[in-house]
Short mmCIF file of C-alpha atoms in Angstrom, two decimals:
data_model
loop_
_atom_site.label_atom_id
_atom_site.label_comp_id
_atom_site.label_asym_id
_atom_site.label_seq_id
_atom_site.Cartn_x
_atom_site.Cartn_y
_atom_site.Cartn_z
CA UNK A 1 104.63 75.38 134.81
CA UNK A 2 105.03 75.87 131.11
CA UNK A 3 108.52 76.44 130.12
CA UNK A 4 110.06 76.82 126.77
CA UNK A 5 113.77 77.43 126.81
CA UNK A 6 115.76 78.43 123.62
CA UNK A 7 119.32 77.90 122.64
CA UNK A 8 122.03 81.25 123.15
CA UNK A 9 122.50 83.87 120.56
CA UNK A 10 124.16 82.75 117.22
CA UNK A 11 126.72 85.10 115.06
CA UNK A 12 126.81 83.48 111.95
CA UNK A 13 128.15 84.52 108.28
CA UNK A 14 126.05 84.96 105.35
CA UNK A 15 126.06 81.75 103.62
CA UNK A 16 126.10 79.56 106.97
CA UNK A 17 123.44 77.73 108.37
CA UNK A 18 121.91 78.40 111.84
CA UNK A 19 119.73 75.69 114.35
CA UNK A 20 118.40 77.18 117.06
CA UNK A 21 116.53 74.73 119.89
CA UNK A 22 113.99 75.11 122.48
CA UNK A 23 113.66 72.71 125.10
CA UNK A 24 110.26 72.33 126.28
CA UNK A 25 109.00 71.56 130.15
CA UNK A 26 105.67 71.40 132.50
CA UNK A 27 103.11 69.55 129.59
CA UNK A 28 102.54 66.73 127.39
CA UNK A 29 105.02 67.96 124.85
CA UNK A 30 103.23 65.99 121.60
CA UNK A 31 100.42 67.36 122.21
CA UNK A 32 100.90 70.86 121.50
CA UNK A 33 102.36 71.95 118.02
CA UNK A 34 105.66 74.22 117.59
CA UNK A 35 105.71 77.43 115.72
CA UNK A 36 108.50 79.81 115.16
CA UNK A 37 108.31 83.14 114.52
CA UNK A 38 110.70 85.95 113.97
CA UNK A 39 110.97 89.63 114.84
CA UNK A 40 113.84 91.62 112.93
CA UNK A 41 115.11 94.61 115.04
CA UNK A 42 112.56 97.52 115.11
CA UNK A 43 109.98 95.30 112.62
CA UNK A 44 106.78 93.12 113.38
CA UNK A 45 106.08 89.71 113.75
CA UNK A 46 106.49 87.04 111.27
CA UNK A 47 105.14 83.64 111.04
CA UNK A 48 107.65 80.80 109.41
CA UNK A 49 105.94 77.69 109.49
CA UNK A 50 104.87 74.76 112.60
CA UNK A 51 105.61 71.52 113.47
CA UNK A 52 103.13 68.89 115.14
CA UNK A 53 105.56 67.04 117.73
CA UNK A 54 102.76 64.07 117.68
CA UNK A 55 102.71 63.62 113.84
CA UNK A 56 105.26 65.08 112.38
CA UNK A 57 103.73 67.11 110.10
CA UNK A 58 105.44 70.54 109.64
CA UNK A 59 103.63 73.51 107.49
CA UNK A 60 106.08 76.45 106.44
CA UNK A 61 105.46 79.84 104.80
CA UNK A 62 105.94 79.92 101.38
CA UNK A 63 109.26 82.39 102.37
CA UNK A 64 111.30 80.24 104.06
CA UNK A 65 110.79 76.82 101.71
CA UNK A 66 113.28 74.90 100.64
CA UNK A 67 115.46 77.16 103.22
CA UNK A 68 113.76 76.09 106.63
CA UNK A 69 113.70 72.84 108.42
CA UNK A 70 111.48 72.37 111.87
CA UNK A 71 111.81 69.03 113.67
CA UNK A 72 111.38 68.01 117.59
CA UNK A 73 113.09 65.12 119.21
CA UNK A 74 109.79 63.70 121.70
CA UNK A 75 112.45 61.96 123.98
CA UNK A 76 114.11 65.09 124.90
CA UNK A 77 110.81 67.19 123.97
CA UNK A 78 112.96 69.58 122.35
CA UNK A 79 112.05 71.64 119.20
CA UNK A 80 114.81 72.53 116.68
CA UNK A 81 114.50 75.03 113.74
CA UNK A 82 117.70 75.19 111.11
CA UNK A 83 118.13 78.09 108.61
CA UNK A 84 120.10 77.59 105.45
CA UNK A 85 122.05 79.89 103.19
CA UNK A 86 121.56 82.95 105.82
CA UNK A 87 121.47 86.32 104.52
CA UNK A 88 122.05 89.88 106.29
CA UNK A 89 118.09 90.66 106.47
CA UNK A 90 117.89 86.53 107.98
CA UNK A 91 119.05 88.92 111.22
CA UNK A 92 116.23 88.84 113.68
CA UNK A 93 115.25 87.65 116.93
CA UNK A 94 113.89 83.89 116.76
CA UNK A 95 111.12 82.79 118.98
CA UNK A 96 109.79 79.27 119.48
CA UNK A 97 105.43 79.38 120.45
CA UNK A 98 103.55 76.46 121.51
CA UNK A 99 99.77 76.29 120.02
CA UNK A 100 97.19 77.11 122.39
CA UNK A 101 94.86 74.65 121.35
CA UNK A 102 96.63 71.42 120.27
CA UNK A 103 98.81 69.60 117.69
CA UNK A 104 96.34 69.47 114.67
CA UNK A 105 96.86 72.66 112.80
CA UNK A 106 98.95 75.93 113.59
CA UNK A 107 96.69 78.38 115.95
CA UNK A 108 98.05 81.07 117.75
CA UNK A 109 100.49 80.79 120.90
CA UNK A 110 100.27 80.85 124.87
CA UNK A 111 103.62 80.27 125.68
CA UNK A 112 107.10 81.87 124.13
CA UNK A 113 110.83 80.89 124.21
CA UNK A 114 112.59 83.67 125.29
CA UNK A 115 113.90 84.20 121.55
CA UNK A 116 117.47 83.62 120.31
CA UNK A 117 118.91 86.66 118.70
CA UNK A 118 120.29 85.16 115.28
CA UNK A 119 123.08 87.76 113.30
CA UNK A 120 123.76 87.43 110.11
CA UNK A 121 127.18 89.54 109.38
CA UNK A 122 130.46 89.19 108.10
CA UNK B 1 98.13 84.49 101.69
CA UNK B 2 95.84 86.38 104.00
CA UNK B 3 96.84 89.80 104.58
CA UNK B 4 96.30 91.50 108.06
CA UNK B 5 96.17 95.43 108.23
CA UNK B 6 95.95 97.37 111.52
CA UNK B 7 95.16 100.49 112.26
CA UNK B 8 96.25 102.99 113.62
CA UNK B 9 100.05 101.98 113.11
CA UNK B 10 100.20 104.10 116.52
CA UNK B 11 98.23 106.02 118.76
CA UNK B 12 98.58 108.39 122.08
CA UNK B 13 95.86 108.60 124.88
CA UNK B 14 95.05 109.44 128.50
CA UNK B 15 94.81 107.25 131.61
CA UNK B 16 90.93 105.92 131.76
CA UNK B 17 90.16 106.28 127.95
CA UNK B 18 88.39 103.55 125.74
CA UNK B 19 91.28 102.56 123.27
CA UNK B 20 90.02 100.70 119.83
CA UNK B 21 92.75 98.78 117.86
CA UNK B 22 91.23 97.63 114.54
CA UNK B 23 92.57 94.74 111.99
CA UNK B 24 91.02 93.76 108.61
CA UNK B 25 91.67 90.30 106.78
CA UNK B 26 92.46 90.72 103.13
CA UNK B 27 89.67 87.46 102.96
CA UNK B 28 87.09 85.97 105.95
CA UNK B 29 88.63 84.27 108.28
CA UNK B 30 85.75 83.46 110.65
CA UNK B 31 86.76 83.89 114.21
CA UNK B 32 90.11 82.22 113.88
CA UNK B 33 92.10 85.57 115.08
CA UNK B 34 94.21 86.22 117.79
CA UNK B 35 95.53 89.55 119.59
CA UNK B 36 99.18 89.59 121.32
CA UNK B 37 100.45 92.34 124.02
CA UNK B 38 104.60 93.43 123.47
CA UNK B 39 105.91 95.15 125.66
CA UNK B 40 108.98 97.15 124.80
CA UNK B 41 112.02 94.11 124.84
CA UNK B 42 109.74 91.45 126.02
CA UNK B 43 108.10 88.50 124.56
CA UNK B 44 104.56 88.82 123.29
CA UNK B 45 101.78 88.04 125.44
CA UNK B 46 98.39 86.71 124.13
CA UNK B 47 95.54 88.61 125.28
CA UNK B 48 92.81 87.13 123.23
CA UNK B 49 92.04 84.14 121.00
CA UNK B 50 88.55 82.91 119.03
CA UNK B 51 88.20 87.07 118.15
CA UNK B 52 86.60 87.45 121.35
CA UNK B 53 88.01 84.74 124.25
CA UNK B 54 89.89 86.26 126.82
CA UNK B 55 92.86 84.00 127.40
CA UNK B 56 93.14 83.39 131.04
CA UNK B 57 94.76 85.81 133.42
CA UNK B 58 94.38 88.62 130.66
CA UNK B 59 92.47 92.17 132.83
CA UNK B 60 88.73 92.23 132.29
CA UNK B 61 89.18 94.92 130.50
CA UNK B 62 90.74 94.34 127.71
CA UNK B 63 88.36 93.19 125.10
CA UNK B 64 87.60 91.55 121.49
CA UNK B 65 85.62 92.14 118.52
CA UNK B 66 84.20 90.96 115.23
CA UNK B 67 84.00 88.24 112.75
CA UNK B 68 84.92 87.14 108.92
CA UNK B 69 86.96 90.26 108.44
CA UNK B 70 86.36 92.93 110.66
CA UNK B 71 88.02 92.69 114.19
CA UNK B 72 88.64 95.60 117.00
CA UNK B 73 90.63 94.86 120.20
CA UNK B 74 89.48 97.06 122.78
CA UNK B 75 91.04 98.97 125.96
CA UNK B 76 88.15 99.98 128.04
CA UNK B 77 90.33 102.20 130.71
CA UNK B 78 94.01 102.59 129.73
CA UNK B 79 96.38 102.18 132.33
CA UNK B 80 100.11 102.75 132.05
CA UNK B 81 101.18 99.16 131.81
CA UNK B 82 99.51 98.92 128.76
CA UNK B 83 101.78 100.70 126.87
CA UNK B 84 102.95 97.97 124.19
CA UNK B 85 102.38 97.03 120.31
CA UNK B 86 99.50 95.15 119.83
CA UNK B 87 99.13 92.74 117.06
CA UNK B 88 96.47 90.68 115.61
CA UNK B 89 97.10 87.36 113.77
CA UNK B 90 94.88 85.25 111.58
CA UNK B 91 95.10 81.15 112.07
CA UNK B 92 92.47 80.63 109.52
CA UNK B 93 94.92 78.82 107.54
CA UNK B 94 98.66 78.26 106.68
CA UNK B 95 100.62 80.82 106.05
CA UNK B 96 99.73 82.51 109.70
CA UNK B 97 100.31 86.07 109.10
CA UNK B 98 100.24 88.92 111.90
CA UNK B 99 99.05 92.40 111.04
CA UNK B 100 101.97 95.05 111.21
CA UNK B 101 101.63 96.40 114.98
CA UNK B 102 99.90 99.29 116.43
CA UNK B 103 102.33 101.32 119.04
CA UNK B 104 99.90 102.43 122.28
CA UNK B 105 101.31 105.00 124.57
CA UNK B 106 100.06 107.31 127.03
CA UNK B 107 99.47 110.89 126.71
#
């Protein structure tokens, strides 16, 4: 079955830098593309960009550039997602979401990590 | 970027009644939408993808709606496991962006 598993809870200071994995089991893991989103405590949904494990390619929102960086490793078909320079409002739960249709272009997600809470406090 | 509103942010109804969720695109975006289920503290399930296919698994009776920029998700008969935000989400083109949740509860 479809598994993605995410990396524990991370207390980090604002300033520091945060990479948060999800290891990914029970399909072809290039063939799907990686998205993560993010849900801040009591708020909605929010996209921050994709990666295509088969290409490479990665698409981010317009947000998080310059700050974000999504990459996979195929041979242990694990996604990673680092966030620079976190701030206070950077505090939010972090999912990994694998594309429901394929690794071309960002769709919309069938299977969920089980999110990694990410605080940003000093 | 492609804005999503939903409405109602919330809503309240009885056991058995139709249930319509609506979201708008700021632009047309085809069919490319989704709709998600969250359930209070759990990951968000998708219900429906394409606008209108029901993703496998998902009860008959939920339902979807629409094209270019008018979508409804629909609850024929609420039951009391559907109490969750639903969201929509566009996938037209990068940025994704979700809609802002509506809150469904029973009366």
């Amino acid at each position: 079955q479809v598994q993605l598993v995410q990396s524990g809870d991370e207390v980090k200071e604002p300033g520091a830098s945060v990479k948060v994995s999800c290891k990914a089991s029970g399909y072809t893991f290039a063939s799907y593309g990686i998205s993560w989103v993010r849900q801040a405590p009591g708020q909605g949904l929010e996209w921050m960009g994709w990666i295509s494990p088969y290409i490479g390619n990665t698409k981010y929102a317009q947000k998080f550039q310059g700050r974000v960086a999504m990459t996979t490793d195929t041979s242990t078909t694990t996604a990673y997602m680092e966030l620079k320079s976190l701030r206070s409002d950077d505090t939010a739960v972090y999912y990994c979401a694998r594309d429901h249709t394929g690794w071309v272009v960002p769709t919309g997600f069938d299977y969920w990590g089980q999110g990694t809470l990410v605080t940003a406090s000093s | 970027d492609i804005q999503m509103t939903q409405s109602p942010s919330s809503l309240s109804a009885s056991v058995g009644d139709r249930v319509t969720i609506t979201c708008r695109a700021s632009q047309g975006i085809s069919h490319y939408l989704t709709w998600y289920q969250q359930k209070p503290g759990k990951v968000p399930k998708l219900l429906i993808y394409a606008a209108s296919t029901l993703q496998s698994g998902v009860p008959s009776r939920f339902s979807g709606s629409g094209s270019g920029t008018d979508f409804t998700l629909t609850i024929s008969s609420l039951q009391p496991d559907d109490v969750a935000t639903y969201y929509c989400q566009h996938y037209d083109s990068a940025p994704l962006t979700f809609g802002g949740g509506t809150t469904v509860e029973i009366k």
